């Protein structure tokens, strides 16, 4: 398989490997994610060398999924297959999701959402993702701090 791998896969996979979390947005394509997103995720799931494990770029990480579509549902149907794929690869998918309907009119000339409610939903979802990613990235230090004060009588409470 390695000889058939596109040259850019190793470079892109290094970004996935380094990421603490993922935010994956896709337009809806026949009720699912686009073939491009599926192909990208499939290539990222493949080992690069003998030291790499299948799904290592995804296992233990968190993701936020969102979609946009010109239709009224905003790509909502595409989120379940995307979530299922990520779950199968060992990623925890946050329950917050965003599906933007009427996508041709949903964004201004700068690519920003025009609907204040949708903006708020996006900000809240991204905040949640950053919070779990930060916690996961600092997990070892958090565990050390908890272990240090395992006897709750020694907690430095003010």
Coordinates of C-alpha atoms in Angstrom, one line a residue:
X1 CA 0.0 0.0 0.0
X2 CA 2.9 2.4 0.8
X3 CA 4.0 2.5 -2.9
X4 CA 0.5 3.6 -3.9
X5 CA 0.3 6.3 -1.3
X6 CA 0.1 9.9 -2.7
X7 CA 3.2 11.9 -1.7
X8 CA 1.2 14.4 0.3
X9 CA -0.3 11.8 2.6
X10 CA 2.7 11.7 5.0
X11 CA 2.8 15.5 5.3
X12 CA -0.9 15.8 6.0
X13 CA -0.9 12.8 8.3
X14 CA 1.8 14.6 10.4
X15 CA -0.7 17.4 11.0
X16 CA -3.4 14.9 12.1
X17 CA -0.9 13.2 14.4
X18 CA 0.1 16.4 16.1
X19 CA -3.5 17.6 16.5
X20 CA -5.1 17.5 20.0
X21 CA -8.6 17.6 18.4
X22 CA -10.4 17.9 15.1
X23 CA -13.1 20.2 13.7
X24 CA -14.3 18.6 10.5
X25 CA -16.8 20.4 8.3
X26 CA -18.2 19.0 5.1
X27 CA -21.0 19.8 2.7
X28 CA -23.6 17.1 2.4
X29 CA -23.2 14.8 -0.5
X30 CA -26.1 12.4 -1.1
X31 CA -26.8 12.2 2.6
X32 CA -23.2 11.7 3.7
X33 CA -19.9 13.4 3.8
X34 CA -18.2 14.2 0.5
X35 CA -16.0 11.5 -1.1
X36 CA -13.1 13.9 -0.7
X37 CA -13.6 14.0 3.1
X38 CA -14.1 10.3 3.3
X39 CA -10.9 9.7 1.2
X40 CA -8.9 12.1 3.4
X41 CA -10.0 10.4 6.6
X42 CA -9.3 7.0 5.1
X43 CA -5.8 7.9 4.1
X44 CA -5.2 9.4 7.5
X45 CA -6.3 6.2 9.2
X46 CA -3.6 4.2 7.4
X47 CA -0.2 3.5 9.0
X48 CA 2.8 5.3 7.4
X49 CA 5.5 2.9 8.7
X50 CA 5.9 -0.1 11.0
X51 CA 6.0 2.2 14.1
X52 CA 2.5 3.5 13.2
X53 CA -0.8 1.9 14.1
X54 CA -4.0 2.0 12.1
X55 CA -6.2 4.8 13.5
X56 CA -3.3 6.2 15.6
X57 CA -4.0 9.7 14.3
X58 CA -7.5 9.5 15.7
X59 CA -7.5 7.3 18.8
X60 CA -8.1 9.1 22.0
X61 CA -8.7 12.5 20.4
X62 CA -11.9 14.5 20.3
X63 CA -13.8 15.9 17.3
X64 CA -16.5 18.3 16.4
X65 CA -18.5 17.7 13.2
X66 CA -20.4 20.2 11.2
X67 CA -21.9 20.6 7.8
X68 CA -23.4 23.1 5.4
X69 CA -25.8 22.6 2.5
X70 CA -28.0 24.7 0.3
X71 CA -30.9 22.5 1.4
X72 CA -33.1 23.2 4.5
X73 CA -31.4 20.5 6.7
X74 CA -28.0 22.1 6.2
X75 CA -26.2 18.8 5.8
X76 CA -27.6 17.3 9.0
X77 CA -27.9 13.8 7.4
X78 CA -24.1 13.9 6.7
X79 CA -23.2 14.3 10.3
X80 CA -24.2 10.7 11.4
X81 CA -22.0 8.9 8.9
X82 CA -19.1 11.2 9.7
X83 CA -19.6 10.7 13.4
X84 CA -19.8 6.9 13.0
X85 CA -16.6 6.8 11.0
X86 CA -14.7 8.9 13.6
X87 CA -16.1 6.8 16.4
X88 CA -14.9 3.6 14.7
X89 CA -11.5 5.1 14.5
X90 CA -11.3 5.7 18.3
X91 CA -12.3 9.4 18.3
X92 CA -14.7 10.9 20.8
X93 CA -17.2 13.0 18.9
X94 CA -18.7 15.9 20.8
X95 CA -22.5 15.9 21.0
X96 CA -22.6 19.5 19.8
X97 CA -23.1 19.7 16.0
X98 CA -23.9 22.5 13.6
X99 CA -25.7 22.1 10.3
X100 CA -26.1 25.3 8.3
X101 CA -29.0 25.3 5.8
X102 CA -29.4 27.6 2.9
X103 CA -25.6 27.7 2.8
X104 CA -25.5 30.0 -0.3
X105 CA -27.1 32.8 1.8
X106 CA -25.8 31.8 5.2
X107 CA -22.4 33.5 4.9
X108 CA -21.4 37.1 4.2
X109 CA -18.8 38.2 1.7
X110 CA -16.1 37.4 4.3
X111 CA -17.3 33.9 4.9
X112 CA -18.8 34.7 8.3
X113 CA -22.2 33.3 9.4
X114 CA -24.9 35.9 9.2
X115 CA -27.3 34.3 11.6
X116 CA -26.5 35.3 15.1
X117 CA -28.0 32.1 16.6
X118 CA -25.8 29.9 14.3
X119 CA -22.8 32.0 15.2
X120 CA -23.5 31.4 18.9
X121 CA -23.9 27.7 18.3
X122 CA -20.6 27.6 16.4
X123 CA -18.8 29.5 19.1
X124 CA -20.2 27.3 21.9
X125 CA -19.3 24.1 20.0
X126 CA -15.8 25.3 19.3
X127 CA -15.4 26.4 22.9
X128 CA -16.4 22.9 24.0
X129 CA -13.9 21.3 21.7
X130 CA -11.1 23.6 22.8
X131 CA -11.9 22.9 26.5
X132 CA -11.8 19.1 26.0
X133 CA -8.7 19.3 23.9
X134 CA -6.9 21.5 26.5
X135 CA -7.9 19.1 29.2
X136 CA -6.7 16.1 27.2
X137 CA -3.4 17.8 26.3
X138 CA -2.8 18.5 30.0
X139 CA -4.1 15.2 31.2
X140 CA -0.8 14.0 32.6
X141 CA -0.2 17.2 34.6
X142 CA -3.8 17.1 35.9
X143 CA -3.3 13.5 37.0
X144 CA -0.1 14.4 38.8
X145 CA -1.8 17.3 40.6
X146 CA -4.7 15.1 41.7
X147 CA -2.3 12.3 42.9
X148 CA -0.3 14.9 44.9
X149 CA -3.5 15.8 46.8
X150 CA -5.0 12.3 46.8
X151 CA -5.7 12.7 50.5
X152 CA -8.4 15.3 50.4
X153 CA -7.3 16.5 53.8
X154 CA -4.2 18.0 52.2
X155 CA -6.0 20.1 49.5
X156 CA -4.9 23.7 49.7
X157 CA -8.3 25.3 49.9
X158 CA -8.6 29.0 50.4

